[in-house]
Structures are given as structure tokens and as C-alpha cells.
Amino acid sequence: RIGSASSLSSAIINTRLQELVRLFKERTEKVKEKLIDSDVTSDDESPVASPAAAAVPAPGGELEGDKPLGDDHYCEMLCCTFKRRPWLEHLKSYQFPSSIDPLTNLMYVLWLFFVVMAWNWNCWLIPVRWAFPYQTPANIHYWLLVDYLCDLIYLLDILIFQTRLQFVQGGDIITDKKAMKENYLRSQRFKMDVLCLLPLDFFYFKVGVNPLLRFPRCLKYMAFFEFNSRLEAILTKAYIYRVIRTTAYLLYSLHVNSCLYYWASAYEGLGSTTWVYDGEGNSYIRCYYWAVKTLITIGGLPDPKTLFEIVFQLLNYFTGVFAFSVMIGQMRDVVGAATAGQTYYRSCMDSTIKYMNFYRIPRAVQNRVKTWYEYTWHSQGMLDESELLVQLPDKMRLDIAIDVNYNIVSKVALFQGCDRQMIFDMLKRLRSVVYLPNDYVCKKGEIGREMYIIQAGQVQVLGGPDGKSVLVTLKAGSVFGEISLLAAGGGNRRTANVVAHGFANLFILEKKDLNEILVHYPESQKLLRKKAKKMLRSNNKPKDEKGGPGDALVIPPKADTPKLFRAALAATGRMGGKGPLGRLRWRLKELQELQA
């Protein structure tokens, strides 16, 4: 019993010691990583409470683990506990931000949407209520209700949102409440916002509810253009919104013209001549149809009779030609900007085809070039990714490269343990290349100057007696050719053929780029060369180094003679070679000659 107890305690002590050693090793690795890269934050784990401490009851007699969380809410009616409080309490506890970033805050973009909706209500409905008899004493309270709701949105925009917008001054982002308020009060935006809220509604008591008195509400156009800019910045296909907006411009011009035509008809008298509106059918639809035919100048209109009708028609024709040409030009610009990339791709392909036809390149090669153009364009939307990032600052290019390539490069065994900043510098040197099916990525025997990382697709490593047997298939995320980056003295030759199996998109890191980076990281350079030598030795090690049953020798290799025994044999030789050691020395010499 005493022996079993002592063995059990020894096992417990050994287990505890092993656990402490493991913890010390982990702590050492973390400290080492932090020393190498100072940007790494401390990730020490919080001390875990023991089970005994966790089970200690609270002063009230209830266990700590049994207390409901702060976000739990007990409902007396349903006799149950919810994970979150009711939405009304969340709304009461919500605190409006003291400052708003107008460039990135989506809540501000949503608010601008409501402001633009109120502005569109005034721009579209004021002309209709002024010209057409749609505003009557029976429904006047509905029109006024929506009008003052829009005025409330204007007022909230001035008092709450515009005074909290951040701005840049001297390169600094200003978030001070007083400074933001003063910046808004000095801006042109504030003057226009105050002008659009002129209280001309008081004239309703004298002249009646005339919609033209609300015309200053249309002066809040700066919010509309700001909303367009913010919305295009967050949309993935902004050109679709631009086409819709340009179409809305055309529809609004026709809308205003239809209102003016009904006003002119009412001024002349409905049905008084063949040119004016006759008062039959839907008045707005009939007048809008007339406005479309006039502004687009498709003809088929009755001739004006009076001087007023002639002047009105001439102004319509001139305005129509000017407005329609402007709309067509703007639509052309929008469509041209949307298809600029496609146009560039088509021009590059046409130039390449013209070049190949001039030099009479074989048809098979031309077809492969065309296939490369089409696949590259449809897979990544551009022919060269570097052209897209060349205008960005170096820091932003690094951020994009980290998001795209860091997960793949960090898994390469050759670069594990290297300085993280060195890997960041290396990410910016990666170059994307597309290989067509059956294209040779590298051939056996050629000098290796690149490392390959598979981004998409598959490649096959070929070997065997005929060089066509598939040894292994590498998929996305795999890396090959990394030893060639640091190998020297003939060790950087390719040892197998690598062929693209289908379309393959690879990242390439060239040797000269890596050498330029390693100049600034000598510790990482030593580590990489050490790993490369180790990998080369493992690759060049003979397969029968451990000995196999198939390669039997006549005289098996003899184990090395101990150093002390060799010293004794040498001393015997110097003394004349007599005695047992002398005979043994002579026998060993015969065996060595026979083995040779």
C-alpha cells in the first residue's frame, strides 16, 4: 500500500511538472513573439476561478452563477425571463452620438434619405397643387399635415444632425461640439437651410393656402447632392443609381412642363381652342402626354392660335431641345463610365489580335491568348490588379494585401517564425498570374527564381519514367517552389514538371524581391537559410539511407571503431606491432582493404 501510494503521488507530481513545463514554454513563445513584433498586444489569459471559489454562495444565500445577467428581463405576465430588455427600455437608454462622421456613418446616410424624401415631396407636389385642381377645401388638412411633417424633418436636420457633423481642419478631425456648431453656422449650407424654412405660411391667413408660398422649401438641394455622393460611395454598382437619377431628371422636367401646360390651358380657358387641354379624361396624364411630345419634339401637335400660345410653344421647343440634349449627354457619360473597364479590355484584346495577325502567329497560339484575356477579365474584372492599387498609399496597399494574402502566406512552413513585418513587406511584392489548362508552370531542370502560391484552381506535379505520371495534385492554398528562393550552388533547379490542371490563378514571389526585403531583416535571413538547408538535405537524402532488404552487401558495413580502441591500436603499431593487439590491428587492416 505504501509503495502504491508513493507511485501515485510520483505520477501526480510528474504530471504537474509536465504541465508547468508546457505553460512555461507557451509563455516563452509569447514573450519571444512580442519582442520580435512590438505591435502584438498582450494576450495573457485571465486567471480562471477554481471550482471551489465559483461555488461560494453570495451574501444573500444565492449562488453567483444563479443570478440573472444584467441583460435579462423578467416578465410577470408570462412568468419567464427574456435575454434582452424590451425595445422601449433600449430606446430610453439610447444615447445619441455627440459627433457624426458624415463619410462613414450609415445612420447619417439613412437620415439624409428622409430629408431627400421631404425635399422631393416639395419639389414634385408644389407644382401639381399650384397648377391642377387637386388641392380642395375637403382635403386641405391632409396636404398641410404632410407639409408640416416635412418642415419638422428640415428643422431636426438643422438642430440635431448638421451641428454634430465632424470636419477636418489642418489635417485634424474636429469632434468638439462647439467647434462643429460654429463650423456649420459659418457655412453656406446653414444659410440655405434657414432660407428654405422662411415662415411664409403666415400669409395663408391673408391670401389663402397657396402652394407657391412653400416654394423656398425646394432650396434644400444641397442635402440631395450630399445624399447622392454618400450613397454612391457605399453602393457596389453605383452606375445603376446614376442611370436612375438621370432618368428622374428627365421625368421631373416633363412633370414641370405638364404643370405649366395645364396652367396655360386654364389661363386661356379649357377647351377654348384646339391647342389647349379640352378638360376630358385624366388631366395630369393628358398634360404629361402633351409635355412628352413637346420636349422630345416628335411632332403631331395642334398649331397654336393666339399670341400667348405661340410664345409658350416656342419656349417649350427651345427648352425641350436644350433639356433633351443635356439629358442624352449625361446619360452617355453615365453609361460610358459604367462600361469604361469593358471598353479598355476590348481595346487591349483588339490591339493584341492585330499584333498577332501582323506577325502571323499560329492560330493555336492566338486562341490561347484570347482564352487568357477572356478568363482573366471574367474572373477578376481586370487585366492587371497592380493598376488598381497603384494610386493608393503604401499603407492602404498593405492593408488590402494582408486581407487578401496573409492567411495563405502565413501557412508556408518556410516563413513560419520570421519577422511579421518582413511577411507584410513580402505581401506587397506578390504578383497574380493566370495559367490556362495544361500550361507548364515550371519544368524539370530549369533554374527556379520564383515561389508559387495557389490562389484558385489546381496544379499537378508530374514525374515517373516518362515524366507524365501525376505524382500529386495541389489545390488552393498550397505552396511550391519555396526552396528555390534561398537555395544556392545548383540546389535551385526544378525537380519536377508542374502543369496547370484547368484554369489556375497563382501568386508569384520572385527571388530578387525576397532578397531586397531580407537585407533589412538579418535575423529572418539567417532563419530562412537554415530552414532552406534543412529542407534541401531532407529532399536530397538517398532513399536507401536507412538500409533496405533489397540492397544486401557482400560484407555489411562495419560500425566505427571506438576512439579509445583506435588509440590503443596506434600505440601498439608504434611499439612494433607484437602481441594480441598487433595481430588484431593487422586483421582490421585486411578487413578494411577487402571492404574497399
Coordinates of C-alpha atoms in Angstrom, one line a residue:
R1 CA 0.0 0.0 0.0
I2 CA 2.8 2.4 0.9
G3 CA 4.5 1.6 -2.5
S4 CA 1.3 2.2 -4.5
A5 CA 0.6 5.4 -2.7
S6 CA 4.2 6.7 -3.3
S7 CA 3.9 5.7 -7.1
L8 CA 0.6 7.5 -7.3
S9 CA 2.0 10.7 -5.8
S10 CA 5.0 10.4 -8.1
A11 CA 2.7 10.2 -11.1
I12 CA 0.8 13.2 -9.9
I13 CA 4.0 15.2 -9.4
N14 CA 5.3 14.3 -12.8
T15 CA 2.0 15.3 -14.5
R16 CA 2.1 18.6 -12.7
L17 CA 5.7 19.2 -13.6
Q18 CA 5.0 18.5 -17.3
E19 CA 2.0 20.9 -17.2
L20 CA 4.3 23.6 -15.7
V21 CA 6.9 23.0 -18.3
R22 CA 4.3 23.3 -21.1
L23 CA 3.0 26.6 -19.6
F24 CA 6.5 28.0 -19.3
K25 CA 7.1 27.1 -23.0
E26 CA 3.9 28.8 -24.1
R27 CA 4.8 31.9 -22.0
T28 CA 8.3 31.9 -23.5
E29 CA 6.9 31.8 -27.1
K30 CA 4.5 34.6 -26.4
V31 CA 7.3 36.8 -24.9
K32 CA 9.6 36.0 -27.8
E33 CA 6.8 36.9 -30.3
K34 CA 6.2 40.1 -28.5
L35 CA 9.9 41.0 -28.5
I36 CA 10.1 40.3 -32.3
D37 CA 7.0 42.3 -33.1
S38 CA 6.2 45.2 -30.8
D39 CA 2.8 45.7 -32.3
V40 CA 1.5 42.5 -30.8
T41 CA -0.8 43.2 -27.9
S42 CA -0.6 41.1 -24.7
D43 CA -2.9 38.2 -24.9
D44 CA -2.5 36.9 -21.4
E45 CA -5.4 34.9 -20.3
S46 CA -7.4 36.0 -17.3
P47 CA -7.0 33.8 -14.2
V48 CA -9.6 31.1 -14.1
A49 CA -11.5 30.7 -10.8
S50 CA -11.3 27.4 -9.2
P51 CA -14.5 25.3 -8.9
A52 CA -14.4 25.7 -5.1
A53 CA -14.3 29.5 -5.4
A54 CA -17.0 29.5 -8.1
A55 CA -19.4 27.6 -5.8
V56 CA -19.2 30.1 -2.9
P57 CA -22.7 31.5 -2.3
A58 CA -23.3 35.2 -2.3
P59 CA -24.2 37.0 0.9
G60 CA -27.9 36.7 0.1
G61 CA -27.7 33.0 0.1
E62 CA -27.8 32.6 -3.7
L63 CA -25.1 31.2 -5.8
E64 CA -23.3 33.8 -8.1
G65 CA -23.9 31.6 -11.1
D66 CA -27.7 31.5 -10.4
K67 CA -28.1 35.3 -10.6
P68 CA -29.7 36.6 -13.8
L69 CA -27.5 38.6 -16.1
G70 CA -27.8 42.3 -16.4
D71 CA -29.5 42.0 -19.9
D72 CA -32.1 39.5 -18.6
H73 CA -35.6 40.8 -18.1
Y74 CA -38.4 39.0 -16.1
C75 CA -41.9 39.3 -17.5
E76 CA -44.6 38.9 -14.8
M77 CA -47.4 38.3 -17.3
L78 CA -45.7 35.4 -19.0
C79 CA -43.7 34.2 -15.9
C80 CA -40.5 33.9 -17.8
T81 CA -37.1 35.6 -18.3
F82 CA -36.0 37.1 -21.6
K83 CA -32.4 37.6 -22.6
R84 CA -32.9 41.2 -23.6
R85 CA -34.9 44.1 -22.2
P86 CA -37.9 45.3 -24.1
W87 CA -37.2 47.6 -27.0
L88 CA -38.8 50.6 -25.3
E89 CA -36.2 50.4 -22.5
H90 CA -33.4 50.1 -25.0
L91 CA -34.8 53.2 -26.8
K92 CA -34.9 55.1 -23.5
S93 CA -31.3 54.2 -22.7
Y94 CA -30.0 55.0 -26.2
Q95 CA -27.6 58.0 -26.3
F96 CA -27.4 60.0 -29.5
P97 CA -23.7 60.3 -30.6
S98 CA -22.1 63.6 -29.8
S99 CA -20.4 63.7 -33.2
I100 CA -21.2 62.1 -36.5
D101 CA -18.7 61.1 -39.3
P102 CA -20.5 62.1 -42.5
L103 CA -18.3 59.9 -44.7
T104 CA -18.8 56.5 -43.0
N105 CA -21.8 56.8 -40.7
L106 CA -24.7 54.8 -42.2
M107 CA -27.2 56.3 -39.8
Y108 CA -26.4 59.7 -41.3
V109 CA -27.0 58.3 -44.8
L110 CA -30.3 56.9 -43.7
W111 CA -31.3 60.3 -42.2
L112 CA -30.3 62.1 -45.5
F113 CA -32.7 59.7 -47.2
F114 CA -35.6 61.0 -45.2
V115 CA -34.5 64.6 -45.8
V116 CA -34.4 63.9 -49.5
M117 CA -37.8 62.3 -49.4
A118 CA -39.2 65.5 -47.8
W119 CA -37.4 67.6 -50.4
N120 CA -38.8 65.6 -53.2
W121 CA -42.3 66.0 -51.8
N122 CA -42.0 69.7 -52.0
C123 CA -40.4 69.7 -55.5
W124 CA -42.9 67.3 -57.1
L125 CA -46.1 68.3 -55.3
I126 CA -45.9 72.1 -55.1
P127 CA -46.2 72.5 -58.9
V128 CA -49.1 70.0 -59.1
R129 CA -51.0 71.7 -56.3
W130 CA -50.5 75.1 -57.9
A131 CA -51.5 74.1 -61.4
F132 CA -54.0 71.3 -61.1
P133 CA -57.2 71.4 -59.0
Y134 CA -56.2 68.6 -56.7
Q135 CA -56.0 70.7 -53.5
T136 CA -59.5 71.3 -52.3
P137 CA -61.0 72.5 -49.0
A138 CA -62.1 68.9 -48.3
N139 CA -58.6 67.5 -48.3
I140 CA -56.6 70.6 -47.4
H141 CA -55.8 69.2 -43.9
Y142 CA -54.1 66.1 -45.4
W143 CA -51.8 68.3 -47.5
L144 CA -50.9 70.6 -44.6
L145 CA -50.2 67.6 -42.3
V146 CA -47.6 66.2 -44.7
D147 CA -46.2 69.7 -45.4
Y148 CA -45.5 70.4 -41.7
L149 CA -44.1 66.9 -41.2
C150 CA -41.5 67.7 -43.9
D151 CA -40.8 71.0 -42.2
L152 CA -40.2 69.1 -39.0
I153 CA -37.6 66.9 -40.8
Y154 CA -35.9 70.1 -42.1
L155 CA -35.8 71.5 -38.6
L156 CA -34.4 68.4 -37.0
D157 CA -31.7 68.2 -39.7
I158 CA -30.6 71.8 -38.7
L159 CA -30.8 71.4 -34.9
I160 CA -29.6 67.8 -34.4
F161 CA -27.6 66.4 -37.3
Q162 CA -25.9 69.3 -39.0
T163 CA -24.5 70.7 -35.8
R164 CA -22.9 67.4 -35.0
L165 CA -21.0 66.7 -38.2
Q166 CA -17.3 66.2 -37.9
F167 CA -15.0 68.2 -40.2
V168 CA -11.3 68.4 -41.0
Q169 CA -9.2 71.4 -40.1
G170 CA -5.4 71.5 -40.5
G171 CA -5.4 67.7 -41.0
D172 CA -7.1 67.0 -37.7
I173 CA -10.7 65.6 -37.3
I174 CA -12.6 68.1 -35.2
T175 CA -15.1 66.4 -32.8
D176 CA -15.6 69.3 -30.4
K177 CA -19.3 70.2 -30.0
K178 CA -18.7 74.0 -30.0
A179 CA -16.3 73.9 -33.0
M180 CA -18.7 71.7 -35.0
K181 CA -21.6 74.0 -34.3
E182 CA -19.6 77.1 -35.3
N183 CA -18.4 75.5 -38.4
Y184 CA -22.0 74.8 -39.5
L185 CA -23.1 78.3 -38.7
R186 CA -20.4 79.8 -40.9
S187 CA -21.1 77.5 -43.8
Q188 CA -23.2 78.2 -46.9
R189 CA -25.3 75.1 -46.0
F190 CA -26.7 76.9 -42.9
K191 CA -27.7 80.0 -44.9
M192 CA -29.6 77.9 -47.5
D193 CA -31.2 75.8 -44.7
V194 CA -32.5 78.9 -43.0
L195 CA -33.7 80.4 -46.3
C196 CA -35.7 77.2 -47.1
L197 CA -37.6 77.5 -43.8
L198 CA -38.8 81.1 -44.3
P199 CA -42.2 81.2 -42.5
L200 CA -44.2 82.4 -45.5
D201 CA -47.1 80.2 -44.3
F202 CA -48.4 83.1 -42.2
F203 CA -49.6 84.7 -45.5
Y204 CA -52.1 81.8 -45.6
F205 CA -54.3 83.9 -43.3
K206 CA -54.4 86.7 -45.9
V207 CA -54.2 85.0 -49.4
G208 CA -55.3 81.5 -48.5
V209 CA -53.4 78.3 -48.8
N210 CA -51.3 79.0 -51.8
P211 CA -48.7 76.2 -52.5
L212 CA -46.4 78.8 -54.2
L213 CA -45.7 80.2 -50.7
R214 CA -43.8 76.9 -50.0
F215 CA -41.5 77.3 -52.9
P216 CA -38.5 78.2 -50.7
R217 CA -38.7 74.6 -49.3
C218 CA -37.2 73.5 -52.7
L219 CA -33.9 75.3 -51.9
K220 CA -32.6 72.4 -49.7
Y221 CA -31.0 71.0 -52.8
M222 CA -27.6 70.6 -51.1
A223 CA -28.9 67.7 -49.0
F224 CA -29.9 66.0 -52.2
F225 CA -26.4 66.2 -53.7
E226 CA -24.8 65.2 -50.5
F227 CA -27.1 62.1 -50.3
N228 CA -26.1 61.2 -53.9
S229 CA -22.4 61.4 -53.0
R230 CA -22.7 59.3 -49.8
L231 CA -25.0 56.7 -51.4
E232 CA -22.7 56.2 -54.4
A233 CA -19.7 55.7 -52.0
I234 CA -21.4 52.7 -50.4
L235 CA -23.0 51.1 -53.4
T236 CA -21.2 48.3 -55.2
K237 CA -22.8 49.2 -58.6
A238 CA -23.2 53.0 -58.3
Y239 CA -23.7 53.4 -62.1
I240 CA -27.2 51.8 -61.7
Y241 CA -28.2 54.6 -59.3
R242 CA -26.7 57.2 -61.6
V243 CA -28.9 55.9 -64.5
I244 CA -32.0 56.0 -62.3
R245 CA -31.2 59.5 -61.1
T246 CA -30.6 60.8 -64.7
T247 CA -33.9 59.3 -65.7
A248 CA -35.6 61.0 -62.8
Y249 CA -34.2 64.3 -64.0
L250 CA -35.9 63.8 -67.4
L251 CA -39.2 62.7 -65.8
Y252 CA -39.2 65.8 -63.5
S253 CA -38.6 68.2 -66.4
L254 CA -41.6 66.6 -68.1
H255 CA -43.6 66.8 -64.9
V256 CA -43.0 70.6 -64.6
N257 CA -43.8 71.1 -68.3
S258 CA -47.1 69.3 -67.9
C259 CA -48.0 71.5 -64.9
L260 CA -47.2 74.6 -67.0
Y261 CA -49.3 73.3 -69.9
Y262 CA -52.3 72.9 -67.7
W263 CA -51.8 76.3 -66.2
A264 CA -51.6 77.8 -69.7
S265 CA -54.7 75.9 -70.7
A266 CA -56.6 77.2 -67.6
Y267 CA -55.4 80.7 -68.4
E268 CA -56.7 80.6 -71.9
G269 CA -59.7 78.6 -71.0
L270 CA -60.1 74.8 -71.0
G271 CA -61.4 73.7 -74.5
S272 CA -61.3 77.3 -75.8
T273 CA -59.0 76.4 -78.7
T274 CA -57.7 73.2 -80.3
W275 CA -54.3 73.8 -78.8
V276 CA -55.3 73.9 -75.1
Y277 CA -56.4 71.0 -72.9
D278 CA -60.0 70.2 -73.5
G279 CA -60.8 69.1 -69.9
E280 CA -61.6 65.5 -70.8
G281 CA -60.1 62.4 -69.2
N282 CA -57.4 62.4 -66.5
S283 CA -55.9 65.9 -66.6
Y284 CA -52.4 65.0 -65.4
I285 CA -52.0 62.1 -67.8
R286 CA -53.2 64.1 -70.8
C287 CA -51.0 67.1 -70.0
Y288 CA -48.0 64.8 -69.3
Y289 CA -48.5 63.2 -72.7
W290 CA -48.5 66.6 -74.4
A291 CA -45.3 67.5 -72.5
V292 CA -43.5 64.4 -73.7
K293 CA -44.4 65.1 -77.3
T294 CA -43.3 68.7 -77.0
L295 CA -40.0 68.2 -75.2
I296 CA -38.9 65.3 -77.3
T297 CA -40.1 67.2 -80.4
I298 CA -41.7 64.2 -82.1
G299 CA -44.4 66.4 -83.7
G300 CA -48.1 65.7 -84.2
L301 CA -49.2 68.6 -82.0
P302 CA -52.0 71.1 -82.9
D303 CA -50.9 74.5 -84.1
P304 CA -51.2 77.3 -81.5
K305 CA -53.8 80.0 -82.3
T306 CA -53.2 83.0 -80.0
L307 CA -50.0 85.0 -79.4
F308 CA -49.8 83.6 -75.9
E309 CA -50.0 80.0 -77.2
I310 CA -47.3 80.7 -79.9
V311 CA -44.8 82.2 -77.4
F312 CA -45.5 79.4 -75.0
Q313 CA -45.0 76.7 -77.7
L314 CA -41.7 78.4 -78.9
L315 CA -40.3 78.4 -75.3
N316 CA -41.3 74.8 -75.0
Y317 CA -39.5 73.8 -78.2
F318 CA -36.3 75.7 -77.2
T319 CA -36.3 74.3 -73.7
G320 CA -37.1 70.8 -75.0
V321 CA -34.2 70.8 -77.4
F322 CA -31.8 72.1 -74.7
A323 CA -33.0 69.8 -71.9
F324 CA -33.2 66.7 -74.0
S325 CA -29.7 67.2 -75.4
V326 CA -28.3 67.7 -71.9
M327 CA -30.1 64.5 -70.7
I328 CA -28.7 62.5 -73.6
G329 CA -25.2 63.7 -72.9
Q330 CA -25.4 63.0 -69.2
M331 CA -26.8 59.5 -69.9
R332 CA -23.9 58.9 -72.3
D333 CA -21.4 59.9 -69.6
V334 CA -23.0 57.6 -67.1
V335 CA -23.1 54.6 -69.4
G336 CA -19.5 55.4 -70.6
A337 CA -18.2 55.5 -67.0
A338 CA -20.0 52.2 -66.2
T339 CA -18.5 50.4 -69.2
A340 CA -15.1 52.0 -69.1
G341 CA -13.4 48.8 -67.9
Q342 CA -15.1 46.7 -70.6
T343 CA -14.0 49.2 -73.2
Y344 CA -10.4 49.1 -72.0
Y345 CA -10.5 45.3 -72.1
R346 CA -11.8 45.2 -75.6
S347 CA -9.3 47.7 -76.9
C348 CA -6.4 45.7 -75.4
M349 CA -7.7 42.5 -76.9
D350 CA -8.1 44.1 -80.3
S351 CA -4.6 45.6 -80.2
T352 CA -3.2 42.2 -79.3
I353 CA -5.1 40.4 -82.1
K354 CA -3.9 43.0 -84.6
Y355 CA -0.3 42.5 -83.4
M356 CA -0.5 38.7 -83.7
N357 CA -2.1 38.9 -87.2
F358 CA 0.6 41.2 -88.4
Y359 CA 3.4 38.8 -87.3
R360 CA 1.3 35.7 -88.5
I361 CA 1.3 34.0 -85.1
P362 CA -0.1 30.4 -85.4
R363 CA -3.9 30.1 -84.9
A364 CA -3.5 27.8 -81.8
V365 CA -1.4 30.4 -80.0
Q366 CA -3.9 33.1 -80.9
N367 CA -6.7 31.1 -79.5
R368 CA -4.8 30.6 -76.2
V369 CA -4.1 34.3 -75.9
K370 CA -7.8 35.1 -76.5
T371 CA -8.8 32.5 -73.9
W372 CA -6.4 34.1 -71.4
Y373 CA -7.9 37.5 -72.0
E374 CA -11.5 36.3 -71.6
Y375 CA -10.8 34.2 -68.4
T376 CA -8.7 36.9 -66.7
W377 CA -11.3 39.5 -67.3
H378 CA -14.3 37.5 -66.2
S379 CA -12.6 36.0 -63.2
Q380 CA -11.1 39.2 -61.6
G381 CA -12.7 42.0 -63.6
M382 CA -9.4 43.5 -64.7
L383 CA -6.3 42.5 -66.6
D384 CA -3.7 43.7 -64.1
E385 CA -4.5 44.1 -60.4
S386 CA -1.5 46.3 -59.8
E387 CA -3.1 49.0 -61.9
L388 CA -6.0 49.3 -59.5
L389 CA -3.7 49.7 -56.4
V390 CA -1.0 51.9 -57.9
Q391 CA -2.9 55.1 -56.9
L392 CA -3.4 54.1 -53.2
P393 CA -0.9 55.0 -50.5
D394 CA 1.6 52.4 -49.3
K395 CA -0.3 51.8 -46.0
M396 CA -3.6 51.1 -47.8
R397 CA -2.0 48.7 -50.3
L398 CA -0.5 46.8 -47.3
D399 CA -3.9 46.6 -45.6
I400 CA -5.5 45.2 -48.8
A401 CA -2.6 42.7 -49.3
I402 CA -3.0 41.5 -45.7
D403 CA -6.7 40.9 -46.1
V404 CA -6.2 39.0 -49.4
N405 CA -3.0 37.1 -49.0
Y406 CA -1.8 36.9 -45.3
N407 CA -3.8 33.8 -44.4
I408 CA -2.2 31.9 -47.3
V409 CA 1.4 33.1 -46.8
S410 CA 1.4 32.7 -43.1
K411 CA 0.9 28.9 -43.6
V412 CA 4.1 28.5 -45.6
A413 CA 6.4 26.4 -43.5
L414 CA 9.5 28.3 -44.8
F415 CA 8.2 31.6 -43.4
Q416 CA 6.9 30.5 -40.0
G417 CA 8.8 32.1 -37.2
C418 CA 10.0 35.0 -39.4
D419 CA 9.5 38.7 -38.5
R420 CA 5.9 39.6 -39.1
Q421 CA 6.9 42.9 -40.7
M422 CA 9.0 41.0 -43.2
I423 CA 6.0 39.0 -44.2
F424 CA 4.0 42.2 -44.6
D425 CA 6.6 43.6 -46.9
M426 CA 6.6 40.4 -48.9
L427 CA 2.8 40.5 -49.4
K428 CA 3.2 43.7 -51.4
R429 CA 5.6 42.0 -53.8
L430 CA 3.2 39.2 -54.7
R431 CA 2.1 39.2 -58.3
S432 CA -1.0 37.4 -59.6
V433 CA -0.7 35.3 -62.8
V434 CA -3.4 33.2 -64.5
Y435 CA -2.4 29.9 -66.2
L436 CA -4.5 28.1 -68.8
P437 CA -5.2 24.4 -68.8
N438 CA -2.1 22.3 -69.5
D439 CA 0.2 25.3 -69.2
Y440 CA 3.6 24.4 -67.7
V441 CA 4.1 26.5 -64.5
C442 CA 7.7 25.2 -64.3
K443 CA 9.7 22.5 -65.9
K444 CA 12.2 20.0 -64.5
G445 CA 15.8 21.2 -64.7
E446 CA 15.2 24.9 -65.1
I447 CA 16.5 27.4 -62.7
G448 CA 13.9 28.3 -60.1
R449 CA 13.6 32.0 -59.4
E450 CA 10.0 32.2 -58.1
M451 CA 7.8 30.7 -55.4
Y452 CA 4.2 29.9 -56.2
I453 CA 1.1 30.1 -54.1
I454 CA -2.1 28.7 -55.4
Q455 CA -5.0 31.2 -55.0
A456 CA -7.6 29.3 -57.1
G457 CA -7.6 26.2 -59.2
Q458 CA -5.3 23.2 -59.2
V459 CA -1.9 22.2 -60.4
Q460 CA -0.4 18.7 -61.0
V461 CA 3.2 17.6 -60.2
L462 CA 4.3 15.2 -63.0
G463 CA 7.1 12.6 -62.8
G464 CA 7.9 9.0 -63.4
P465 CA 10.0 7.4 -66.2
D466 CA 8.0 9.2 -69.0
G467 CA 7.6 12.4 -67.0
K468 CA 3.8 12.3 -67.4
S469 CA 2.6 10.4 -64.4
V470 CA 0.7 12.6 -61.9
L471 CA 2.6 12.4 -58.6
V472 CA 0.4 14.7 -56.6
T473 CA -2.4 17.3 -57.2
L474 CA -2.0 20.7 -55.3
K475 CA -5.2 22.7 -54.6
A476 CA -5.9 26.2 -53.5
G477 CA -3.7 27.3 -50.5
S478 CA -0.8 25.0 -51.4
V479 CA 2.7 26.4 -51.9
F480 CA 5.6 25.0 -54.1
G481 CA 8.9 26.3 -55.2
E482 CA 9.8 27.9 -51.9
I483 CA 13.2 26.2 -51.6
S484 CA 14.4 27.8 -54.8
L485 CA 14.2 31.3 -53.3
L486 CA 17.1 30.6 -51.0
A487 CA 18.9 27.7 -52.5
A488 CA 22.4 28.2 -54.0
G489 CA 25.1 26.2 -55.7
G490 CA 22.8 24.3 -58.1
G491 CA 20.2 23.5 -55.5
N492 CA 17.7 25.8 -57.1
R493 CA 16.9 23.7 -60.1
R494 CA 13.3 22.4 -60.5
T495 CA 13.0 18.7 -59.7
A496 CA 9.7 18.0 -61.4
N497 CA 7.2 19.4 -64.0
V498 CA 4.2 21.3 -62.7
V499 CA 1.2 21.7 -65.0
A500 CA -2.0 23.7 -64.5
H501 CA -5.0 21.4 -64.2
G502 CA -7.7 23.6 -65.6
F503 CA -7.5 27.4 -65.1
A504 CA -5.2 28.3 -62.2
N505 CA -4.7 31.6 -60.5
L506 CA -1.3 31.7 -58.8
F507 CA 0.6 34.3 -56.7
I508 CA 4.3 34.6 -57.6
L509 CA 7.1 35.9 -55.4
E510 CA 10.3 36.4 -57.2
K511 CA 13.8 35.7 -55.7
K512 CA 15.1 39.2 -56.3
D513 CA 12.2 40.7 -54.4
L514 CA 12.8 38.5 -51.4
N515 CA 16.5 39.3 -51.4
E516 CA 15.7 43.0 -51.4
I517 CA 13.4 42.5 -48.4
L518 CA 15.9 40.3 -46.4
V519 CA 18.5 43.0 -46.5
H520 CA 16.5 44.8 -43.8
Y521 CA 15.8 41.6 -41.7
P522 CA 19.1 39.8 -41.0
E523 CA 17.7 37.6 -38.3
S524 CA 14.9 36.3 -40.6
Q525 CA 17.5 35.8 -43.3
K526 CA 19.6 33.5 -41.1
L527 CA 16.4 31.6 -40.1
L528 CA 15.3 31.2 -43.7
R529 CA 18.7 30.0 -44.9
K530 CA 18.9 27.5 -42.0
K531 CA 15.4 26.1 -42.9
A532 CA 16.3 26.0 -46.6
K533 CA 19.4 23.9 -45.9
K534 CA 17.5 21.6 -43.7
M535 CA 14.8 21.1 -46.4
L536 CA 17.4 20.6 -49.1
R537 CA 19.1 17.9 -47.0
S538 CA 15.8 16.1 -46.5
N539 CA 15.0 16.3 -50.2
N540 CA 18.5 15.1 -51.3
K541 CA 18.7 12.3 -48.8
P542 CA 19.1 8.9 -50.5
K543 CA 16.0 6.7 -50.2
D544 CA 18.1 3.7 -49.1
E545 CA 20.0 5.6 -46.4
K546 CA 18.3 3.6 -43.6
G547 CA 19.1 0.3 -45.4
G548 CA 16.6 -2.0 -47.0
P549 CA 16.3 -5.7 -47.5
G550 CA 16.7 -5.4 -51.3
D551 CA 20.3 -4.0 -51.3
A552 CA 22.3 -6.6 -49.5
L553 CA 26.1 -6.2 -49.5
V554 CA 28.7 -9.0 -49.6
I555 CA 30.3 -7.6 -46.5
P556 CA 27.9 -5.4 -44.5
P557 CA 29.2 -2.1 -43.3
K558 CA 31.1 -2.2 -40.1
A559 CA 30.4 0.1 -37.2
D560 CA 33.0 2.7 -36.4
T561 CA 35.9 1.7 -34.2
P562 CA 35.8 3.4 -30.7
K563 CA 38.2 6.2 -30.3
L564 CA 39.9 4.7 -27.2
F565 CA 40.4 1.4 -29.1
R566 CA 41.9 3.2 -32.1
A567 CA 44.3 5.0 -29.8
A568 CA 45.5 1.6 -28.3
L569 CA 46.0 0.2 -31.8
A570 CA 48.0 3.2 -32.8
A571 CA 50.2 2.9 -29.7
T572 CA 50.8 -0.8 -30.5
G573 CA 51.9 0.0 -34.0
R574 CA 54.4 2.5 -32.7
M575 CA 55.8 -0.2 -30.3
G576 CA 56.4 -2.8 -33.0
G577 CA 53.1 -4.5 -33.6
K578 CA 53.7 -7.6 -31.3
G579 CA 51.2 -9.2 -29.1
P580 CA 47.4 -9.7 -29.4
L581 CA 46.8 -6.0 -30.2
G582 CA 49.3 -6.1 -33.0
R583 CA 47.6 -9.2 -34.6
L584 CA 44.2 -7.6 -34.2
R585 CA 45.5 -4.4 -35.8
W586 CA 46.7 -6.4 -38.8
R587 CA 43.4 -8.2 -39.1
L588 CA 41.4 -5.0 -39.1
K589 CA 43.6 -3.6 -41.8
E590 CA 42.9 -6.7 -44.0
L591 CA 39.1 -6.3 -43.5
Q592 CA 39.2 -2.6 -44.5
E593 CA 41.1 -3.4 -47.7
L594 CA 38.6 -6.2 -48.5
Q595 CA 35.6 -4.0 -47.9
A596 CA 37.1 -1.3 -50.1

